[in-house]
Tab-separated table of N, CA and C in Angstrom:
chain	number	residue	atom	x	y	z
A	555	SER	N	-74.495	35.678	-42.524
A	555	SER	CA	-75.039	36.582	-41.506
A	555	SER	C	-74.769	38.029	-41.919
A	556	VAL	N	-75.618	38.895	-41.459
A	556	VAL	CA	-75.523	40.304	-41.851
A	556	VAL	C	-74.540	41.019	-40.934
A	557	LYS	N	-73.588	41.705	-41.537
A	557	LYS	CA	-72.611	42.445	-40.743
A	557	LYS	C	-73.238	43.771	-40.315
A	558	LYS	N	-73.308	43.962	-39.005
A	558	LYS	CA	-73.873	45.214	-38.487
A	558	LYS	C	-72.808	46.303	-38.482
A	559	LEU	N	-73.246	47.529	-38.671
A	559	LEU	CA	-72.348	48.674	-38.614
A	559	LEU	C	-72.196	49.102	-37.156
A	560	GLU	N	-71.284	50.041	-36.920
A	560	GLU	CA	-71.163	50.608	-35.581
A	560	GLU	C	-72.481	51.244	-35.172
A	561	THR	N	-72.812	51.143	-33.889
A	561	THR	CA	-74.099	51.686	-33.454
A	561	THR	C	-73.907	52.866	-32.497
A	562	GLU	N	-74.943	53.640	-32.377
A	562	GLU	CA	-74.939	54.842	-31.551
A	562	GLU	C	-76.362	55.006	-30.999
A	563	ASN	N	-76.488	55.333	-29.723
A	563	ASN	CA	-77.806	55.654	-29.171
A	563	ASN	C	-78.155	57.088	-29.530
A	564	LEU	N	-79.245	57.285	-30.251
A	564	LEU	CA	-79.689	58.628	-30.633
A	564	LEU	C	-80.941	58.955	-29.834
A	565	THR	N	-81.005	60.148	-29.286
A	565	THR	CA	-82.173	60.571	-28.526
A	565	THR	C	-83.050	61.464	-29.390
A	566	ILE	N	-84.308	61.097	-29.494
A	566	ILE	CA	-85.269	61.921	-30.234
A	566	ILE	C	-86.120	62.656	-29.205
A	567	GLN	N	-86.200	63.966	-29.368
A	567	GLN	CA	-87.000	64.793	-28.460
A	567	GLN	C	-88.224	65.295	-29.216
A	568	THR	N	-89.409	64.958	-28.691
A	568	THR	CA	-90.631	65.415	-29.354
A	568	THR	C	-90.969	66.820	-28.874
A	569	LYS	N	-91.852	67.489	-29.620
A	569	LYS	CA	-92.262	68.838	-29.250
A	569	LYS	C	-93.005	68.841	-27.909
A	570	THR	N	-93.531	67.669	-27.517
A	570	THR	CA	-94.233	67.591	-26.236
A	570	THR	C	-93.262	67.325	-25.081
A	571	GLY	N	-91.957	67.226	-25.403
A	571	GLY	CA	-90.964	67.049	-24.356
A	571	GLY	C	-90.625	65.604	-24.056
A	572	LYS	N	-91.264	64.672	-24.769
A	572	LYS	CA	-90.969	63.255	-24.574
A	572	LYS	C	-89.619	62.929	-25.216
A	573	GLU	N	-88.850	62.052	-24.556
A	573	GLU	CA	-87.578	61.625	-25.132
A	573	GLU	C	-87.597	60.136	-25.412
A	574	LEU	N	-87.133	59.747	-26.596
A	574	LEU	CA	-87.044	58.330	-26.957
A	574	LEU	C	-85.650	58.063	-27.467
A	575	VAL	N	-85.173	56.867	-27.206
A	575	VAL	CA	-83.841	56.507	-27.691
A	575	VAL	C	-83.977	55.440	-28.761
A	576	VAL	N	-83.245	55.622	-29.848
A	576	VAL	CA	-83.192	54.599	-30.887
A	576	VAL	C	-81.727	54.182	-31.037
A	577	LEU	N	-81.496	52.871	-31.042
A	577	LEU	CA	-80.146	52.349	-31.244
A	577	LEU	C	-79.933	52.240	-32.750
A	578	ALA	N	-79.118	53.140	-33.290
A	578	ALA	CA	-78.985	53.230	-34.749
A	578	ALA	C	-77.619	52.763	-35.220
A	579	GLU	N	-77.636	51.944	-36.268
A	579	GLU	CA	-76.398	51.653	-36.981
A	579	GLU	C	-76.073	52.902	-37.794
A	580	ILE	N	-74.793	53.238	-37.864
A	580	ILE	CA	-74.386	54.476	-38.532
A	580	ILE	C	-73.769	54.146	-39.887
A	581	ALA	N	-74.407	54.614	-40.956
A	581	ALA	CA	-73.907	54.398	-42.322
A	581	ALA	C	-73.284	55.699	-42.832
A	582	ILE	N	-71.959	55.652	-43.035
A	582	ILE	CA	-71.252	56.845	-43.520
A	582	ILE	C	-70.536	56.549	-44.828
A	583	LYS	N	-69.897	55.363	-44.908
A	583	LYS	CA	-69.150	55.005	-46.120
A	583	LYS	C	-70.112	54.800	-47.285
A	584	PRO	N	-69.685	55.175	-48.513
A	584	PRO	CA	-70.564	55.026	-49.682
A	584	PRO	C	-71.188	53.633	-49.803
A	585	LYS	N	-70.404	52.579	-49.582
A	585	LYS	CA	-70.981	51.237	-49.757
A	585	LYS	C	-72.050	50.948	-48.690
A	586	ASP	N	-71.883	51.498	-47.485
A	586	ASP	CA	-72.879	51.300	-46.431
A	586	ASP	C	-74.132	52.134	-46.706
A	587	LEU	N	-73.912	53.350	-47.213
A	587	LEU	CA	-75.047	54.210	-47.565
A	587	LEU	C	-75.894	53.533	-48.638
A	588	GLU	N	-75.208	52.888	-49.578
A	588	GLU	CA	-75.896	52.242	-50.690
A	588	GLU	C	-76.652	50.988	-50.238
A	589	LYS	N	-76.037	50.218	-49.362
A	589	LYS	CA	-76.628	48.941	-48.947
A	589	LYS	C	-77.774	49.124	-47.959
A	590	GLY	N	-77.580	49.991	-46.972
A	590	GLY	CA	-78.627	50.223	-45.993
A	590	GLY	C	-79.154	48.928	-45.396
A	591	PHE	N	-80.469	48.773	-45.373
A	591	PHE	CA	-81.104	47.582	-44.804
A	591	PHE	C	-81.422	46.515	-45.852
A	592	MET	N	-80.777	46.590	-47.033
A	592	MET	CA	-81.033	45.580	-48.066
A	592	MET	C	-80.835	44.177	-47.498
A	593	GLU	N	-81.727	43.281	-47.878
A	593	GLU	CA	-81.680	41.866	-47.489
A	593	GLU	C	-81.870	41.618	-45.999
A	594	ARG	N	-82.113	42.668	-45.214
A	594	ARG	CA	-82.258	42.503	-43.765
A	594	ARG	C	-83.704	42.120	-43.461
A	595	LYS	N	-83.904	40.938	-42.873
A	595	LYS	CA	-85.265	40.459	-42.631
A	595	LYS	C	-85.800	40.868	-41.268
A	596	LYS	N	-84.906	41.092	-40.310
A	596	LYS	CA	-85.362	41.438	-38.960
A	596	LYS	C	-84.729	42.736	-38.504
A	597	ILE	N	-85.559	43.715	-38.230
A	597	ILE	CA	-85.086	44.976	-37.674
A	597	ILE	C	-85.898	45.189	-36.394
A	598	PRO	N	-85.284	44.950	-35.236
A	598	PRO	CA	-86.045	45.033	-33.983
A	598	PRO	C	-86.594	46.432	-33.714
A	599	GLU	N	-87.752	46.501	-33.036
A	599	GLU	CA	-88.309	47.780	-32.588
A	599	GLU	C	-87.252	48.499	-31.755
A	600	GLY	N	-87.177	49.804	-31.915
A	600	GLY	CA	-86.226	50.573	-31.114
A	600	GLY	C	-84.838	50.644	-31.727
A	601	THR	N	-84.696	50.033	-32.921
A	601	THR	CA	-83.415	50.130	-33.626
A	601	THR	C	-83.657	50.732	-35.005
A	602	GLY	N	-82.574	51.153	-35.638
A	602	GLY	CA	-82.693	51.719	-36.972
A	602	GLY	C	-81.327	51.910	-37.594
A	603	MET	N	-81.301	52.666	-38.681
A	603	MET	CA	-80.044	52.987	-39.342
A	603	MET	C	-80.036	54.468	-39.687
A	604	LEU	N	-78.956	55.141	-39.286
A	604	LEU	CA	-78.796	56.558	-39.589
A	604	LEU	C	-77.821	56.698	-40.748
A	605	PHE	N	-78.268	57.351	-41.802
A	605	PHE	CA	-77.436	57.606	-42.975
A	605	PHE	C	-76.895	59.029	-42.841
A	606	VAL	N	-75.574	59.167	-42.975
A	606	VAL	CA	-74.912	60.459	-42.805
A	606	VAL	C	-74.358	60.890	-44.155
A	607	PHE	N	-74.858	62.015	-44.667
A	607	PHE	CA	-74.404	62.506	-45.970
A	607	PHE	C	-73.266	63.510	-45.768
A	608	GLU	N	-72.408	63.627	-46.803
A	608	GLU	CA	-71.261	64.543	-46.716
A	608	GLU	C	-71.695	65.995	-46.678
A	609	SER	N	-72.808	66.285	-47.336
A	609	SER	CA	-73.270	67.670	-47.391
A	609	SER	C	-74.795	67.659	-47.449
A	610	ASP	N	-75.395	68.827	-47.256
A	610	ASP	CA	-76.852	68.920	-47.323
A	610	ASP	C	-77.310	68.641	-48.744
A	611	ARG	N	-78.408	67.921	-48.876
A	611	ARG	CA	-78.897	67.548	-50.204
A	611	ARG	C	-80.376	67.192	-50.135
A	612	ILE	N	-81.006	67.168	-51.315
A	612	ILE	CA	-82.303	66.520	-51.440
A	612	ILE	C	-81.979	65.029	-51.528
A	613	ALA	N	-82.461	64.258	-50.575
A	613	ALA	CA	-82.099	62.841	-50.515
A	613	ALA	C	-83.168	61.991	-51.183
A	614	HIS	N	-82.746	60.894	-51.782
A	614	HIS	CA	-83.651	59.971	-52.465
A	614	HIS	C	-83.352	58.555	-51.986
A	615	PHE	N	-84.365	57.871	-51.475
A	615	PHE	CA	-84.191	56.482	-51.046
A	615	PHE	C	-85.195	55.613	-51.778
A	616	TRP	N	-84.852	54.342	-51.908
A	616	TRP	CA	-85.804	53.371	-52.445
A	616	TRP	C	-85.634	52.087	-51.660
A	617	MET	N	-86.475	51.086	-51.962
A	617	MET	CA	-86.519	49.862	-51.161
A	617	MET	C	-86.042	48.642	-51.945
A	618	LYS	N	-85.228	48.877	-52.977
A	618	LYS	CA	-84.711	47.768	-53.771
A	618	LYS	C	-84.070	46.716	-52.852
A	619	ASN	N	-84.442	45.451	-53.040
A	619	ASN	CA	-83.885	44.324	-52.273
A	619	ASN	C	-84.085	44.450	-50.764
A	620	THR	N	-85.078	45.224	-50.343
A	620	THR	CA	-85.305	45.420	-48.911
A	620	THR	C	-86.652	44.807	-48.533
A	621	PRO	N	-86.637	43.664	-47.819
A	621	PRO	CA	-87.868	42.927	-47.547
A	621	PRO	C	-88.708	43.474	-46.387
A	622	THR	N	-88.121	44.357	-45.576
A	622	THR	CA	-88.793	44.802	-44.358
A	622	THR	C	-89.447	46.160	-44.559
A	623	PRO	N	-90.733	46.328	-44.191
A	623	PRO	CA	-91.361	47.650	-44.297
A	623	PRO	C	-90.673	48.646	-43.356
A	624	LEU	N	-90.324	49.807	-43.883
A	624	LEU	CA	-89.603	50.805	-43.102
A	624	LEU	C	-90.319	52.145	-43.114
A	625	SER	N	-90.011	52.967	-42.112
A	625	SER	CA	-90.340	54.389	-42.151
A	625	SER	C	-89.017	55.132	-42.169
A	626	ILE	N	-88.989	56.244	-42.885
A	626	ILE	CA	-87.761	57.043	-42.984
A	626	ILE	C	-88.051	58.459	-42.512
A	627	ALA	N	-87.120	59.003	-41.735
A	627	ALA	CA	-87.180	60.421	-41.351
A	627	ALA	C	-85.996	61.107	-42.017
A	628	TYR	N	-86.274	62.196	-42.706
A	628	TYR	CA	-85.206	63.024	-43.262
A	628	TYR	C	-84.926	64.148	-42.267
A	629	ILE	N	-83.638	64.373	-41.963
A	629	ILE	CA	-83.234	65.234	-40.856
A	629	ILE	C	-82.217	66.262	-41.349
A	630	ASP	N	-82.416	67.534	-40.977
A	630	ASP	CA	-81.471	68.565	-41.437
A	630	ASP	C	-80.221	68.586	-40.560
A	631	SER	N	-79.272	69.450	-40.918
A	631	SER	CA	-77.969	69.453	-40.244
A	631	SER	C	-78.069	69.880	-38.778
A	632	ARG	N	-79.182	70.512	-38.393
A	632	ARG	CA	-79.372	70.887	-36.987
A	632	ARG	C	-80.075	69.793	-36.187
A	633	GLY	N	-80.456	68.685	-36.878
A	633	GLY	CA	-81.106	67.592	-36.173
A	633	GLY	C	-82.623	67.676	-36.160
A	634	THR	N	-83.201	68.578	-36.958
A	634	THR	CA	-84.662	68.705	-37.009
A	634	THR	C	-85.239	67.775	-38.074
A	635	ILE	N	-86.259	67.021	-37.694
A	635	ILE	CA	-86.922	66.128	-38.660
A	635	ILE	C	-87.749	66.969	-39.629
A	636	LYS	N	-87.464	66.800	-40.933
A	636	LYS	CA	-88.142	67.566	-41.981
A	636	LYS	C	-89.286	66.787	-42.629
A	637	ASP	N	-89.132	65.467	-42.731
A	637	ASP	CA	-90.145	64.607	-43.361
A	637	ASP	C	-90.136	63.266	-42.668
A	638	ILE	N	-91.291	62.604	-42.674
A	638	ILE	CA	-91.369	61.189	-42.296
A	638	ILE	C	-92.236	60.503	-43.347
A	639	PHE	N	-91.711	59.436	-43.942
A	639	PHE	CA	-92.456	58.685	-44.958
A	639	PHE	C	-92.417	57.199	-44.641
A	640	ASP	N	-93.489	56.490	-44.999
A	640	ASP	CA	-93.480	55.028	-44.951
A	640	ASP	C	-93.000	54.519	-46.304
A	641	MET	N	-92.266	53.399	-46.283
A	641	MET	CA	-91.720	52.852	-47.523
A	641	MET	C	-92.122	51.383	-47.667
A	642	THR	N	-92.417	51.004	-48.901
A	642	THR	CA	-92.946	49.680	-49.224
A	642	THR	C	-91.816	48.717	-49.575
A	643	PRO	N	-91.807	47.517	-48.956
A	643	PRO	CA	-90.761	46.551	-49.280
A	643	PRO	C	-90.609	46.334	-50.788
A	644	PHE	N	-89.369	46.255	-51.240
A	644	PHE	CA	-88.983	45.962	-52.623
A	644	PHE	C	-89.389	47.037	-53.641
A	645	SER	N	-90.005	48.128	-53.193
A	645	SER	CA	-90.445	49.153	-54.147
A	645	SER	C	-89.232	49.860	-54.765
A	646	LEU	N	-89.306	50.096	-56.075
A	646	LEU	CA	-88.241	50.829	-56.760
A	646	LEU	C	-88.589	52.308	-56.889
A	647	ALA	N	-89.728	52.703	-56.327
A	647	ALA	CA	-90.115	54.117	-56.370
A	647	ALA	C	-89.207	54.925	-55.448
A	648	SER	N	-88.821	56.094	-55.911
A	648	SER	CA	-87.951	56.956	-55.123
A	648	SER	C	-88.768	57.724	-54.089
A	649	VAL	N	-88.294	57.739	-52.846
A	649	VAL	CA	-88.918	58.514	-51.773
A	649	VAL	C	-87.954	59.644	-51.454
A	650	SER	N	-88.352	60.876	-51.789
A	650	SER	CA	-87.420	62.005	-51.728
A	650	SER	C	-87.759	62.967	-50.606
A	651	SER	N	-86.719	63.586	-50.050
A	651	SER	CA	-86.945	64.601	-49.015
A	651	SER	C	-87.508	65.859	-49.668
A	652	THR	N	-88.277	66.627	-48.899
A	652	THR	CA	-88.872	67.859	-49.434
A	652	THR	C	-87.973	69.062	-49.162
A	653	ALA	N	-86.898	68.848	-48.396
A	653	ALA	CA	-85.987	69.936	-48.045
A	653	ALA	C	-84.558	69.388	-48.107
A	654	TYR	N	-83.587	70.285	-48.027
A	654	TYR	CA	-82.192	69.842	-47.963
A	654	TYR	C	-81.941	69.214	-46.603
A	655	VAL	N	-81.367	68.021	-46.602
A	655	VAL	CA	-81.128	67.287	-45.359
A	655	VAL	C	-79.702	66.769	-45.309
A	656	ARG	N	-79.234	66.465	-44.085
A	656	ARG	CA	-77.896	65.933	-43.878
A	656	ARG	C	-77.934	64.466	-43.456
A	657	TYR	N	-79.104	64.032	-42.931
A	657	TYR	CA	-79.228	62.680	-42.396
A	657	TYR	C	-80.562	62.064	-42.808
A	658	ALA	N	-80.597	60.734	-42.773
A	658	ALA	CA	-81.861	60.010	-42.900
A	658	ALA	C	-81.836	58.894	-41.857
A	659	LEU	N	-82.965	58.671	-41.199
A	659	LEU	CA	-83.058	57.617	-40.196
A	659	LEU	C	-84.157	56.649	-40.607
A	660	GLU	N	-83.778	55.383	-40.821
A	660	GLU	CA	-84.758	54.346	-41.154
A	660	GLU	C	-85.019	53.485	-39.926
A	661	VAL	N	-86.290	53.227	-39.678
A	661	VAL	CA	-86.721	52.386	-38.552
A	661	VAL	C	-87.833	51.457	-39.050
A	662	PRO	N	-88.200	50.434	-38.249
A	662	PRO	CA	-89.331	49.594	-38.649
A	662	PRO	C	-90.572	50.464	-38.880
A	663	GLN	N	-91.331	50.105	-39.916
A	663	GLN	CA	-92.469	50.934	-40.312
A	663	GLN	C	-93.447	51.144	-39.155
A	664	GLY	N	-93.852	52.402	-38.971
A	664	GLY	CA	-94.827	52.754	-37.951
A	664	GLY	C	-94.217	53.136	-36.612
A	665	TRP	N	-92.903	52.930	-36.450
A	665	TRP	CA	-92.273	53.207	-35.146
A	665	TRP	C	-92.376	54.685	-34.771
A	666	PHE	N	-92.152	55.586	-35.727
A	666	PHE	CA	-92.249	57.020	-35.430
A	666	PHE	C	-93.660	57.356	-34.957
A	667	LYS	N	-94.647	56.914	-35.735
A	667	LYS	CA	-96.049	57.222	-35.428
A	667	LYS	C	-96.442	56.661	-34.065
A	668	LYS	N	-96.102	55.396	-33.846
A	668	LYS	CA	-96.424	54.713	-32.593
A	668	LYS	C	-95.870	55.459	-31.378
A	669	ASN	N	-94.731	56.108	-31.564
A	669	ASN	CA	-94.071	56.795	-30.457
A	669	ASN	C	-94.308	58.300	-30.466
A	670	GLY	N	-95.232	58.755	-31.310
A	670	GLY	CA	-95.597	60.170	-31.318
A	670	GLY	C	-94.518	61.086	-31.854
A	671	ILE	N	-93.644	60.546	-32.718
A	671	ILE	CA	-92.569	61.357	-33.302
A	671	ILE	C	-93.075	61.965	-34.606
A	672	ALA	N	-92.857	63.276	-34.769
A	672	ALA	CA	-93.429	63.988	-35.910
A	672	ALA	C	-92.416	64.964	-36.504
A	673	VAL	N	-92.759	65.486	-37.678
A	673	VAL	CA	-91.960	66.526	-38.322
A	673	VAL	C	-91.806	67.690	-37.347
A	674	GLY	N	-90.586	68.222	-37.246
A	674	GLY	CA	-90.319	69.328	-36.323
A	674	GLY	C	-89.671	68.866	-35.031
A	675	ASP	N	-89.780	67.563	-34.720
A	675	ASP	CA	-89.085	67.023	-33.556
A	675	ASP	C	-87.586	67.013	-33.855
A	676	THR	N	-86.772	66.882	-32.805
A	676	THR	CA	-85.327	66.950	-33.000
A	676	THR	C	-84.648	65.670	-32.536
A	677	ILE	N	-83.496	65.439	-33.104
A	677	ILE	CA	-82.732	64.220	-32.802
A	677	ILE	C	-81.308	64.611	-32.451
A	678	SER	N	-80.774	64.001	-31.394
A	678	SER	CA	-79.397	64.290	-31.014
A	678	SER	C	-78.471	63.495	-31.918
A	679	LEU	N	-77.448	64.137	-32.404
A	679	LEU	CA	-76.517	63.472	-33.299
A	679	LEU	C	-75.139	63.575	-32.670
A	680	PRO	N	-74.909	62.867	-31.567
A	680	PRO	CA	-73.749	63.128	-30.720
A	680	PRO	C	-72.393	63.017	-31.396
A	681	LYS	N	-71.960	61.803	-31.710
A	681	LYS	CA	-70.562	61.639	-32.130
A	681	LYS	C	-70.321	62.018	-33.574
A	682	ILE	N	-71.391	62.133	-34.338
A	682	ILE	CA	-71.180	62.314	-35.764
A	682	ILE	C	-71.501	63.703	-36.239
A	683	ASN	N	-71.869	64.587	-35.317
A	683	ASN	CA	-72.175	65.963	-35.731
A	683	ASN	C	-70.935	66.590	-36.342
A	684	ASN	N	-71.110	67.174	-37.532
A	684	ASN	CA	-69.935	67.814	-38.127
A	684	ASN	C	-70.293	69.199	-38.610
């Protein structure tokens, strides 16, 4: 069975004022950052994984050993979404942020679009803001 990480409810605020909550597993340790959703076959709607980097960086993700289609949002240290990309299961192609970011949020593919979440929207990062 897959060991889940600690979770946190994150609130995403759209520019239109809509608020959505995503229950995110929090990946901070290097081994958790590396593993992410690898081998995970079921990722329920409304859940995801938030990757927390030690410092701002151009982030690079890939889908090695990841069977589930995902969308990724790259988020800066103020909680603003800088990019949203769809990612292909098992792809070894690197999906890179276009700006320096502190966080990445992976959710089931299409969840951002379906919920009207776009670049420029903001996300609350309650317990892990540093």
